[in-house]
Coordinates of C-alpha atoms in Angstrom, one line a residue:
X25 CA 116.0 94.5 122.9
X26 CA 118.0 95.7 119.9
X27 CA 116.7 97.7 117.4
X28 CA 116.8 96.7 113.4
X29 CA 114.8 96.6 110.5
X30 CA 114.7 93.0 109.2
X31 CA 114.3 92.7 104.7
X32 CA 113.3 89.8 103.0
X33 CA 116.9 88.2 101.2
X34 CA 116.7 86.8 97.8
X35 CA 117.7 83.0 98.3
X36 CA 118.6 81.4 94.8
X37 CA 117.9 78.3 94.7
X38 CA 120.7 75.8 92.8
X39 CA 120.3 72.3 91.9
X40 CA 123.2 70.0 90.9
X41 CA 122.6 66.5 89.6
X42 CA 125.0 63.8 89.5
X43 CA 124.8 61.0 86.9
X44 CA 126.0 57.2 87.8
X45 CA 126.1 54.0 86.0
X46 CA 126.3 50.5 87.4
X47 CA 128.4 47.9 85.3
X48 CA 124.6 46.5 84.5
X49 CA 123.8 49.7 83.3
X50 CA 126.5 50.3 80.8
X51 CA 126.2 46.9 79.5
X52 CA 122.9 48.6 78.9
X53 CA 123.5 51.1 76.7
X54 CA 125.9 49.3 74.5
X55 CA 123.0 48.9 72.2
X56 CA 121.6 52.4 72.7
X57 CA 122.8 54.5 69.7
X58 CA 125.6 56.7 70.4
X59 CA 124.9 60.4 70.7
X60 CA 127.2 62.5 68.5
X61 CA 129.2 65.0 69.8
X62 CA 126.8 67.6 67.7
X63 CA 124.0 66.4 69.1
X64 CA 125.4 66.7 72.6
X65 CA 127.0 70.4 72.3
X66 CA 123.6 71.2 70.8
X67 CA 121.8 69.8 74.3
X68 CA 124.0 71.1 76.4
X69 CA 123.5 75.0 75.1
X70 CA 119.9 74.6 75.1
X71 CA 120.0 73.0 78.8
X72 CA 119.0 75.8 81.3
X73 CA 122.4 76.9 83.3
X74 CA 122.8 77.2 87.1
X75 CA 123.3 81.5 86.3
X76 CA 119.9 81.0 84.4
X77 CA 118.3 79.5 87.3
X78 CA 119.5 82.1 89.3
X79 CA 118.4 84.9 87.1
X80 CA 114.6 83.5 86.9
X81 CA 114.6 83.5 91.1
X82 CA 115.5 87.2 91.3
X83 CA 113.1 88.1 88.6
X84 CA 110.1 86.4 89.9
X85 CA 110.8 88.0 93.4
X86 CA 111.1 91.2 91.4
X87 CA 108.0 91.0 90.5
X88 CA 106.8 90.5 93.7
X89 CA 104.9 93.5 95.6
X90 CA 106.7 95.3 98.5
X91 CA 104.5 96.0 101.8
X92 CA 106.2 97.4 104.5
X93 CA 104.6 96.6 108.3
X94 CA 105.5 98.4 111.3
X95 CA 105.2 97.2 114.8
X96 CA 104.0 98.6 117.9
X97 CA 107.5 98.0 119.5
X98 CA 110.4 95.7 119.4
X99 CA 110.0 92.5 118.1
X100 CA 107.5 89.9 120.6
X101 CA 105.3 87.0 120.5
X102 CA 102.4 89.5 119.7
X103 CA 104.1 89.7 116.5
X104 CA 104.8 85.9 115.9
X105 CA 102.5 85.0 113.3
X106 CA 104.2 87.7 111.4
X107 CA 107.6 86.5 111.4
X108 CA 105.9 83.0 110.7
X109 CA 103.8 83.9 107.6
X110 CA 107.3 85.6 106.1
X111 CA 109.4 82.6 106.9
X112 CA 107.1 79.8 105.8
X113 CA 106.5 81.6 102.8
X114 CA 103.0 82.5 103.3
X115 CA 103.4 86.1 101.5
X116 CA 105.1 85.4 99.1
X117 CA 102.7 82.4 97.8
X118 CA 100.4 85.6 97.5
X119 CA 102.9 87.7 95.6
X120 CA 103.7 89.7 99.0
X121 CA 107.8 90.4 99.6
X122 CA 107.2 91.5 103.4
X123 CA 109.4 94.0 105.3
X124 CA 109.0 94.2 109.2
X125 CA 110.2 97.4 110.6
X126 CA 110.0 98.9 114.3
X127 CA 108.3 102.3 114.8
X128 CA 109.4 105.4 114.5
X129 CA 108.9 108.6 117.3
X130 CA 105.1 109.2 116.5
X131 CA 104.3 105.6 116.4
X132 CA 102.8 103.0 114.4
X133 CA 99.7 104.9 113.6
X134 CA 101.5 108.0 111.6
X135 CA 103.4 105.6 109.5
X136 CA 100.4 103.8 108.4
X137 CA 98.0 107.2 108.1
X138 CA 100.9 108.7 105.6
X139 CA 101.2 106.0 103.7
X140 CA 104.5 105.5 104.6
X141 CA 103.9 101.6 105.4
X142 CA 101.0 99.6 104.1
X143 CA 100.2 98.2 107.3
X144 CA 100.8 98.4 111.3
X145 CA 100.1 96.8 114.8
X146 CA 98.3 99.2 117.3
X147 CA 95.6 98.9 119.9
X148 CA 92.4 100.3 120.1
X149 CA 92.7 102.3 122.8
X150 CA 95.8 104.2 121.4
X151 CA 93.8 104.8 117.7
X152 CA 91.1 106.4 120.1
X153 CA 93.7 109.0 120.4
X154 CA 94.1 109.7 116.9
X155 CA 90.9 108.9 115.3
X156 CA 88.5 112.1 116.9
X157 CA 89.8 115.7 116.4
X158 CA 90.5 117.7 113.5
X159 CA 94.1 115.9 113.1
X160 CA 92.1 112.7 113.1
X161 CA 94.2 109.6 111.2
X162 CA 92.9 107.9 108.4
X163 CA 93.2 104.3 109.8
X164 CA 91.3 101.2 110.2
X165 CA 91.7 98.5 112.3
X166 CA 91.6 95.1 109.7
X167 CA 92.3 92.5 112.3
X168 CA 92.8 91.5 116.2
X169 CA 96.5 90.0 116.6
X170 CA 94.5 89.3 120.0
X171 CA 91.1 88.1 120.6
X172 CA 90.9 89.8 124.1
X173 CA 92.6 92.5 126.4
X174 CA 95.2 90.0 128.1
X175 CA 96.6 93.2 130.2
X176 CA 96.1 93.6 133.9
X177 CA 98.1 94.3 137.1
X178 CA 100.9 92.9 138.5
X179 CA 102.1 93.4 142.5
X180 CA 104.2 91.2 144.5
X181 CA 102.5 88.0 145.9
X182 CA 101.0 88.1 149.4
X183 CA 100.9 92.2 149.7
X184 CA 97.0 92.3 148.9
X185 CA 96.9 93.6 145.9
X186 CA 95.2 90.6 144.8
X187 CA 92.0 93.2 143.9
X188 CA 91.6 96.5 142.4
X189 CA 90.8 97.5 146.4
X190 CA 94.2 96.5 147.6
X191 CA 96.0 99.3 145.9
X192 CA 95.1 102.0 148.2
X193 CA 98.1 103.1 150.1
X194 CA 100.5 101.2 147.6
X195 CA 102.6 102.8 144.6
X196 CA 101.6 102.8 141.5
X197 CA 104.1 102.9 138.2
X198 CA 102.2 105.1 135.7
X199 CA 102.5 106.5 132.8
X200 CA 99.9 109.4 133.5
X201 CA 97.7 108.8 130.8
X202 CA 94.0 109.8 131.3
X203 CA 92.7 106.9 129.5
X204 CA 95.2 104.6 131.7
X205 CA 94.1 106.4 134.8
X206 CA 90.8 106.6 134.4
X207 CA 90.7 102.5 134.0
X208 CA 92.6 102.1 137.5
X209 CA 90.3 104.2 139.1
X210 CA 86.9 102.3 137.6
X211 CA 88.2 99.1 138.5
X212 CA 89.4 100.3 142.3
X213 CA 85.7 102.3 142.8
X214 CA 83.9 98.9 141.5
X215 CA 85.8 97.0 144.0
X216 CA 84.9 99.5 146.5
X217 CA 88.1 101.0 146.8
X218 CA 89.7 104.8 146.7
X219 CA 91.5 105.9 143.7
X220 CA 92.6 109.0 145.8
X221 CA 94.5 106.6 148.1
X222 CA 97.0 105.2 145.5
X223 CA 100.3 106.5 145.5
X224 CA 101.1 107.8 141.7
X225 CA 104.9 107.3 140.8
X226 CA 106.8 107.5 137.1
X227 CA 107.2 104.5 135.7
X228 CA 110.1 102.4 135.7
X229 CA 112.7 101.8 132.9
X230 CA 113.4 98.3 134.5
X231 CA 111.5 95.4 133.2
X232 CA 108.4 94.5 135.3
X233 CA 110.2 92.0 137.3
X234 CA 112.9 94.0 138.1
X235 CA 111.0 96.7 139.4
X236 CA 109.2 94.6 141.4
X237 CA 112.1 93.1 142.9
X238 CA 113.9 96.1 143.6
X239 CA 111.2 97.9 145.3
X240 CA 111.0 99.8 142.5
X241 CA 106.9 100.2 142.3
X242 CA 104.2 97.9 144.3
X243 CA 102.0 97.7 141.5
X244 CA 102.5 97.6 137.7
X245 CA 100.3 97.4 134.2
X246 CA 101.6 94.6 132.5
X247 CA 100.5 92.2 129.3
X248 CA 99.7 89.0 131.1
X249 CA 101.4 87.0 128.4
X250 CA 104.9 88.8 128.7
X251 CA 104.9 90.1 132.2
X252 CA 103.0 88.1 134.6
X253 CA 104.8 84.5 132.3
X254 CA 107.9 86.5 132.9
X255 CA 107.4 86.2 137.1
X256 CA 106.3 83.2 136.6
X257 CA 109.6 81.5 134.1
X258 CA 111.8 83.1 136.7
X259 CA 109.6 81.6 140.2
X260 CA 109.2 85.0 141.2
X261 CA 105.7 85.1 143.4
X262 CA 103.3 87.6 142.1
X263 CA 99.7 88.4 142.4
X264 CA 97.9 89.1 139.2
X265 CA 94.2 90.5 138.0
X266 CA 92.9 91.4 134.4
X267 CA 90.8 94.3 134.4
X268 CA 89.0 92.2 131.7
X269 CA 87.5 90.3 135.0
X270 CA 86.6 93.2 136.9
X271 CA 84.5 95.1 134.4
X272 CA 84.3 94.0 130.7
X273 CA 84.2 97.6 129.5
X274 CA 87.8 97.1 129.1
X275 CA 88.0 93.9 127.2
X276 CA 88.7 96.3 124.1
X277 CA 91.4 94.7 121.3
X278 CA 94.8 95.1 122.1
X279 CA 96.8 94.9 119.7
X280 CA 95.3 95.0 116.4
X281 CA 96.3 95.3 112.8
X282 CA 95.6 98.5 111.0
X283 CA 95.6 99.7 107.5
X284 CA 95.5 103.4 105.7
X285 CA 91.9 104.2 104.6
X286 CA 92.7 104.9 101.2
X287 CA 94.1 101.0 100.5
X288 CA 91.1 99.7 102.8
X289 CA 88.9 101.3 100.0
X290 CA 90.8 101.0 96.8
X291 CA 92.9 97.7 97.4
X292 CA 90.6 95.3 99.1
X293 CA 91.8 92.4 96.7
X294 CA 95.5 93.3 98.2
X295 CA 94.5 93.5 101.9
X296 CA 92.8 90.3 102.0
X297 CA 95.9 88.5 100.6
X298 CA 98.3 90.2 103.5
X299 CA 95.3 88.9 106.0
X300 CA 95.0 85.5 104.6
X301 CA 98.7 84.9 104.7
X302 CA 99.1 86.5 108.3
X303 CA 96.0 84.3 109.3
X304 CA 98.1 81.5 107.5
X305 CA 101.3 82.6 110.0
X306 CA 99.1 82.6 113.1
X307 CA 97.1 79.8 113.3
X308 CA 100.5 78.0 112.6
X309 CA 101.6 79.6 115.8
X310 CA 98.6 78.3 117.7
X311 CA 98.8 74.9 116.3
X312 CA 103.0 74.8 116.9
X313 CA 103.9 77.3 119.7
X314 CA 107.7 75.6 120.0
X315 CA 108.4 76.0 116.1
X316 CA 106.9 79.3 116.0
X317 CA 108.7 80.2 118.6
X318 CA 111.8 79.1 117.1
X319 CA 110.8 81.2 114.2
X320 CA 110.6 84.6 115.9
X321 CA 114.0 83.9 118.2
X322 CA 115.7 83.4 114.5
X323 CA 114.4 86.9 113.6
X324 CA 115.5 88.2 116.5
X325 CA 118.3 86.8 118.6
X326 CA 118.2 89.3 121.7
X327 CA 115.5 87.6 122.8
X328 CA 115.4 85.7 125.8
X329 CA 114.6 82.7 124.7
X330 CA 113.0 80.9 127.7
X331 CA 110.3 83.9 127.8
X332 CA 109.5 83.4 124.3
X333 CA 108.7 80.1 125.0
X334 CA 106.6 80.3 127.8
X335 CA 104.7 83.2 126.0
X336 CA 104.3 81.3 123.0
X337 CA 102.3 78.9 124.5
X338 CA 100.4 81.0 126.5
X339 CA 99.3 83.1 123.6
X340 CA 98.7 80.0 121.5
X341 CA 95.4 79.6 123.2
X342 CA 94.9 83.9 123.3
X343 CA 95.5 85.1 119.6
X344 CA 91.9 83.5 118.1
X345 CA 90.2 81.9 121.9
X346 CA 86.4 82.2 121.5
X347 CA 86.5 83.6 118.1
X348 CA 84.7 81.7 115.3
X349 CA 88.1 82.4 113.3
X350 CA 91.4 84.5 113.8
X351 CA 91.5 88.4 113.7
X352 CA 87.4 89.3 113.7
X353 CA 86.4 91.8 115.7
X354 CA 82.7 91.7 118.2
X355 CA 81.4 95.2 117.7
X356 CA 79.6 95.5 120.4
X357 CA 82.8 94.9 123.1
X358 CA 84.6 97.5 120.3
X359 CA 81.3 100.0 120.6
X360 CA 81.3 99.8 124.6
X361 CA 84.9 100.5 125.1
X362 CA 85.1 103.5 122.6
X363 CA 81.3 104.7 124.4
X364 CA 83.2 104.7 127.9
X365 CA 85.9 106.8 126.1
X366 CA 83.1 109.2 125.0
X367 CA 81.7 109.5 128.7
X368 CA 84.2 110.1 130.3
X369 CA 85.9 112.5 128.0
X370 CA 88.8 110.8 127.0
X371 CA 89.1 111.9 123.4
X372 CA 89.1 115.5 121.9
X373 CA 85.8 114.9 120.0
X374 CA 83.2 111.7 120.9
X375 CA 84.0 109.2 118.4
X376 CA 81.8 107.3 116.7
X377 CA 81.4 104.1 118.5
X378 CA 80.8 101.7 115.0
X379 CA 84.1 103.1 113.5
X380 CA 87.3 102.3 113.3
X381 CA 87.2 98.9 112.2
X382 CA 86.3 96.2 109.8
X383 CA 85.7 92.6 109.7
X384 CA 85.7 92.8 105.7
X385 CA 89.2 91.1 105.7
X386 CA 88.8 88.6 108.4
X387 CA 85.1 87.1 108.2

């Protein structure tokens, strides 16, 4: 998918009226007094102009505030209540003038910790990375785009890799993260399989499909939502588990919203306007998956469409599920998942297992 950086435009809004008269009607006004031609010059220079309508539009979206939000990646139904708050006007009922951008190199999480955007998408595993250590980031998680992890592996159908057992002796696509690792290899031992009997190869740059298609890779980490309703769109067979299902230690949040510290201390009347209007934008997407859909392909036309559609709906039911309302967070399933991070010793220093997030916003 394309890069690009999409801005809010200033639309000024002009309204044109057109007078008429029936023969009823003039009889009428025959014994209406006649306006002078003072008094109508004098009406007509006091009467607002279609430039003066224009001017008050771009001064009261002057006066709006600019927040700039940086995704995880390029533009997908994750994001869709997003696009959807900006388009229907959500934000800027709350004096918000939205920009969404894509990340940068260093990610989501650097923009966000400069200060260098108000507010990002990320995932609590990733902010495990960068909230231990002495160059730890000052971020907060301030909502769950997702209520649970929705990720899980992908093989094709019928080659029994329909559990965490069947990968021994197939290949693997990895990324070689410890964290990522680690996870396979719980899940495979609890099944009573043998980690050392999978076959680690690079990833792919081909989309999941593809790679499985092409022989690429027997086994791949997808999003359940975008990958496995990708097979599925194009009636390509695959078997699929969540590692949610194997072992809940991995039903951590993925993806999430996060803000700087310094504006979830300082500007707390600020966040919870961005949050009310993004809750706004996604419980429209639950509610209308087709039109919300529609919204998101209109932000971004390399899209394929028939995937957006099928993953609308599927996340339609995913963004809030259980939750009493969208974006809160259970500690506990947040604590667990960051105390298996500490055991293992998967982050430079053990992290506190309360922090790192807040239901201030979303509760």
């Amino acid at each position: 998918m394309n890069k690009k950086i999409l801005t809010l435009a200033v639309a000024a809004l002009f309204s044109f009226t057109a007078c008429g008269q029936s023969s009823q009607e003039a009889q009428n006004t025959e014994s209406q007094p006649v306006e002078t031609v003072e008094e109508k010059t004098n009406e007509d220079i006091d009467a607002p102009t279609t430039e003066d309508n224009a001017e008050e539009e771009v001064a009261e979206h002057a006066n709006l505030r600019k927040v700039t939000v940086v995704l995880d990646y390029t533009p997908n139904t994750n994001h869709t209540g997003l696009y959807v708050a900006k388009d229907m006007g959500y934000y800027e009922a709350r004096g918000l003038d939205i920009e969404i951008v894509q990340p940068p190199e260093d990610g989501a999480e650097a923009l966000v910790a400069s200060g260098r955007a108000d507010f990002g998408v990320s995932y609590q595993d990733s902010m495990a990375n960068v909230l231990s250590g002495e160059a730890a980031m000052p971020i907060t998680a301030i909502a769950a785009i997702l209520q649970h992890n929705t990720s899980g592996i992908m093989a094709r159908a019928g080659e029994g890799i329909d559990t965490p057992k069947g990968l021994e002796g197939k290949r693997y696509s990895t990324w070689n993260s410890p964290v990522e690792l680690n996870t396979i290899r719980q899940v495979m031992e609890e099944d009573g399989g043998d980690f050392e009997k999978l076959s680690l190869i690079p990833a792919t740059p081909l989309d999941e499909v593809a790679a499985l298609r092409e022989d690429q890779t027997d086994a791949i980490w997808v999003f359940e939502g975008w990958g496995k309703v990708s097979a599925d769109i194009q009636d390509y067979a695959v078997d699929y588990w969540n590692f949610k299902d194997i072992d809940d230690t991995f039903d951590f949040y993925t993806p999430v919203l996060i803000a700087n510290n310094d504006l979830v201390a300082n500007e707390k009347d600020f966040i919870k306007d961005f949050i009310e209007a993004t809750r706004e934008g996604y419980e429209y997407a639950i509610a209308n998956p087709k039109e919300a859909a529609d919204i998101l392909l209109a932000a971004d036309n390399s899209l394929d469409s028939d995937l957006v559609y099928a993953s609308q709906e599927f996340l339609a039911n995913e963004y809030k599920a259980d939750a009493p309302v969208w974006g809160v967070f259970v500690g506990e399933r947040w604590a667990k998942y960051f105390n298996w991070l500490n055991e293992n010793e998967l982050v430079d220093e053990a992290l506190d297992i309360n922090a790192g997030f807040t239901n201030e916003f979303v509760e």
